[in-house]
């Protein structure tokens, strides 16, 4: 019988349950324990595992109790944004690798705590940034690493998603976004596009983010929505939400790249991650049909450059991991990327190597949230982004050559496989 | 015979000659004098006027001589960016209304000089921001003023145009961009989208721009292009251009709107002004097919919002001026907007009323350039944007109800006409 590795899963709201279902499909995993502070959610987790595997996991309401289990090698944490860092730190201190759902940090100190816990325990912490494994993002990564865009100089991304219903129903559905929108004001959810961007330009490996400036718009969207849908008498209809409808953030990197991010979740709009890559030899920009691109090799003399649909050409640029994934069968939510990012975590746990997104990446990407709040509060003042590697970024090598690697050299894996 | 008004035209490079040709098609204008510091260009201006009207204008090499002409009522200035403000100031001081081609300011002081010259002379200064009169921009203006986007909270725009050939040929074609890219670093050309944006949200009339932050990327595009096209031995191939390839600027307004601008002219890319309007009831974003939009009235319950092609629906939202223009016959360059913006200027000169884009608009929009340079040089530090109205913006009424008006109330003009 196949040897299985024991995992514990903490946080079983909507997203946690969805992830748990997919996680159980990854070969070699056994969910030995589930935990949620709400008993009904924890029970739901037990039920999912039992239904899918025939074996009931232990149920916990206090994650610190779960962390005492010596048979558990690694933790997946799908709790609210502001509990990710502390659960990650506690997990590593308890001798377990940990993967956490995305979200921003509440303070720089909690980012340092994760870094110190990882360095001192030898355990790793991986942000489950699924968008790093999206088909588009990986094809673009592949193209950039092959030099097709030349030297990359500017990038844009965003989390532009009409979440008014989810946010305003935060008390009924126990979703943490509501309280964040009530009390905070900044780039609350930076990593969906920042993660892929950082991987593209080698952040923490020969590059790093140096400073950022943020500015936030007025806050109007949620109140208008509440008036329309819940009426004037609903108790939070006139709540003075702190979170501006749109937060803009500019980031400057050590190698001179700039990144523009937009956080935009409380206005009526179609979904977009607003990905833009601009280099000396080409451009990609997301649009509502997946994206469009132009490379200088596609230009004709005397003719204005024009965009070409990316979806029509993506097969030409497919990342080797996605070629393999399509043959094996694309699996699960968000177009398959959730399954891939959790598989990457399992691969690292099982093979005892560092994960493709490590604690330095996790800390740097998450830190953008609290830094953005501070910059915005100071009218857009530039604020320094800490170097969580303490200088190691300057000559840091890629970690490993595994199939889920997000570093340049990892293309070799597939080259070797071909031969 | 129709009474004609005498104009002088200064600056007859490529753009000046193109504008001159169209200007001569506007009823009631007579170009009595042309001027360029290069004699061949001035002669070219004479030739154009003579060919189109049968009457040769006086030719000048020194614009100050031209400004002495008492029979000339107004000036059009199509010179290099850094000479616009001083020629505008001198023109008003010489008792003439003036219109200037777009471009950014070199200093805040030269913006104040324009404002003071206008206030003291009673003459006006109008930035010829043609994009304010673009068909798309006017339809969107019309929609916003009808409340279709709800309350506008965030806007984006850009000047994203591959000008590598034009910039690097700056010495041969005597185009000023080259020297700007050599020596400056910031948002060099903000007004194409900022102008329409400011009109949309009532800047200088109940609103104003308060602060901005700018960040610039590394500069790589021009050197790569020069190596490719002119070779390693060309004298400026390795010139260390100051201008970063992409400048990002965030602006915050008194009424809480944020504006993101991108200046992006030295990388291979299709043209875009990158227009985005986001309000509490809808969104528009430019794309390579004109644009796409979503209004909350278009949503279906339980279905993710999606974008609809704007080009297919634009007739429903057509601005009254454009309805009339299409009946009368769309005329001239850049899809007809050049003709409209110059017609707006002529209309104000002939009818002795303030222009739709006045000296306060001109100063505020142009000021973004030098402020952006300073902010970028300080790492993105927020810098204050002067209030060129000295407080008048707080309760300033729209100027007039003419057909070219860019204010809210001017819709009345067309309403009355209908009856």
XYZ file of N, CA, C and O in Angstrom, chain B residues 15 19 22-23 26 76 78 99-102 124 126-134 138 192 321-322 325 331 333-334 336-349 355-357 365 404 406:
196
model
N 3.022 68.492 -36.775
C 1.718 68.645 -36.130
C 1.110 70.016 -36.434
O -0.088 70.131 -36.690
N -2.459 70.628 -38.230
C -3.509 71.420 -37.575
C -3.900 72.634 -38.409
O -5.077 72.988 -38.496
N -6.364 71.873 -41.130
C -7.735 71.680 -40.642
C -8.338 72.969 -40.147
O -9.543 73.206 -40.312
N -7.513 73.774 -39.518
C -7.994 75.027 -38.946
C -8.603 75.914 -40.023
O -9.627 76.578 -39.812
N -12.292 75.763 -40.830
C -13.320 76.240 -39.889
C -13.892 77.552 -40.420
O -13.143 78.473 -40.749
N -2.729 80.525 -32.263
C -2.645 79.080 -32.049
C -1.172 78.716 -31.993
O -0.403 79.094 -32.893
N 1.664 75.757 -31.815
C 1.942 74.329 -32.015
C 3.434 74.043 -31.909
O 3.981 73.237 -32.658
N -4.511 79.573 -27.950
C -4.729 78.134 -27.796
C -3.377 77.456 -27.969
O -2.602 77.836 -28.854
N -3.091 76.476 -27.122
C -1.801 75.795 -27.242
C -2.000 74.294 -27.405
O -2.938 73.713 -26.861
N -1.095 73.711 -28.176
C -1.080 72.258 -28.320
C -0.795 71.651 -26.945
O -0.308 72.329 -26.045
N -1.093 70.371 -26.793
C -0.887 69.722 -25.502
C 0.593 69.447 -25.240
O 1.423 69.492 -26.145
N -7.982 84.796 -22.784
C -7.994 83.427 -22.281
C -6.939 82.546 -22.936
O -6.374 82.879 -23.978
N -6.437 78.438 -23.859
C -7.120 77.140 -23.956
C -6.139 76.069 -24.418
O -5.537 76.184 -25.488
N -5.995 75.037 -23.616
C -5.216 73.879 -24.043
C -6.050 73.116 -25.075
O -7.212 72.792 -24.818
N -5.445 72.850 -26.216
C -6.188 72.154 -27.282
C -6.204 70.643 -27.013
O -5.627 69.864 -27.776
N -6.831 70.265 -25.929
C -6.869 68.841 -25.586
C -7.951 68.172 -26.430
O -9.119 68.091 -26.026
N -7.512 67.705 -27.584
C -8.446 67.127 -28.551
C -9.226 65.942 -27.985
O -10.386 65.724 -28.335
N -8.601 65.179 -27.081
C -9.270 63.965 -26.592
C -10.543 64.276 -25.812
O -11.407 63.408 -25.670
N -10.663 65.506 -25.310
C -11.930 65.887 -24.668
C -13.082 65.787 -25.659
O -14.235 65.637 -25.253
N -12.772 65.903 -26.955
C -13.817 65.910 -27.983
C -13.873 64.616 -28.793
O -14.545 64.555 -29.812
N -13.165 63.615 -28.326
C -13.236 62.322 -28.994
C -14.657 61.752 -28.839
O -15.346 62.006 -27.854
N -16.708 61.723 -25.344
C -17.907 62.554 -25.202
C -19.141 61.722 -24.866
O -19.983 62.139 -24.072
N -3.793 63.860 -22.384
C -4.746 63.198 -23.284
C -5.843 62.465 -22.513
O -7.009 62.499 -22.903
N -23.378 66.777 -29.200
C -22.446 67.426 -30.126
C -22.009 66.464 -31.228
O -21.893 66.837 -32.395
N -21.791 65.219 -30.840
C -21.374 64.233 -31.821
C -22.519 63.802 -32.733
O -22.302 63.464 -33.900
N -22.452 66.504 -35.176
C -21.213 66.425 -35.967
C -21.334 65.345 -37.045
O -20.885 65.529 -38.186
N -14.914 65.492 -39.649
C -13.935 66.201 -40.429
C -12.530 66.046 -39.838
O -12.321 66.285 -38.651
N -8.445 65.081 -38.809
C -7.557 64.104 -38.180
C -8.009 63.583 -36.826
O -8.870 64.149 -36.177
N -7.384 62.459 -36.436
C -7.656 61.828 -35.157
C -9.155 61.584 -34.952
O -9.708 61.876 -33.894
N -11.669 63.100 -36.053
C -12.545 64.266 -36.033
C -12.390 65.164 -34.822
O -12.920 66.276 -34.787
N -11.646 64.701 -33.820
C -11.595 65.491 -32.584
C -10.721 66.732 -32.705
O -10.977 67.735 -32.035
N -9.714 66.688 -33.594
C -8.869 67.877 -33.780
C -9.700 69.060 -34.289
O -9.559 70.192 -33.818
N -10.555 68.761 -35.252
C -11.405 69.801 -35.832
C -12.342 70.384 -34.773
O -12.549 71.597 -34.689
N -12.885 69.497 -33.927
C -13.814 69.961 -32.893
C -13.128 70.856 -31.869
O -13.668 71.878 -31.464
N -11.944 70.454 -31.435
C -11.311 71.238 -30.365
C -10.897 72.621 -30.891
O -11.037 73.633 -30.194
N -10.455 72.673 -32.153
C -10.102 73.988 -32.712
C -11.365 74.805 -32.984
O -11.366 76.024 -32.814
N -12.432 74.131 -33.358
C -13.711 74.836 -33.551
C -14.206 75.429 -32.239
O -14.782 76.526 -32.212
N -13.979 74.691 -31.133
C -14.381 75.195 -29.818
C -13.623 76.478 -29.493
O -14.187 77.447 -28.959
N -12.347 76.488 -29.836
C -11.526 77.688 -29.593
C -12.044 78.866 -30.434
O -12.274 79.975 -29.933
N -12.265 78.612 -31.703
C -12.753 79.666 -32.602
C -14.102 80.197 -32.111
O -14.334 81.413 -32.075
N -14.962 79.285 -31.692
C -16.282 79.670 -31.194
C -16.157 80.647 -30.021
O -16.879 81.649 -29.946
N -15.214 80.359 -29.116
C -15.028 81.247 -27.960
C -14.457 82.596 -28.381
O -14.866 83.637 -27.870
N -13.504 82.578 -29.316
C -12.896 83.831 -29.775
C -13.956 84.694 -30.469
O -14.099 85.888 -30.174
N -13.515 79.938 -22.944
C -13.441 78.655 -23.661
C -13.790 77.490 -22.736
O -13.702 77.617 -21.516
N -14.192 76.359 -23.297
C -14.556 75.189 -22.497
C -13.383 74.641 -21.683
O -13.592 73.985 -20.660
N -12.166 74.855 -22.151
C -10.966 74.495 -21.394
C -10.249 75.822 -21.156
O -9.797 76.464 -22.110
N -3.733 70.864 -15.550
C -3.412 69.633 -16.282
C -1.924 69.586 -16.635
O -1.281 68.548 -16.500
N -19.934 73.709 -27.508
C -18.698 72.975 -27.244
C -18.419 72.795 -25.751
O -17.370 72.315 -25.345
N -18.027 71.706 -21.992
C -17.725 70.423 -21.373
C -18.237 70.371 -19.932
O -17.718 69.629 -19.108
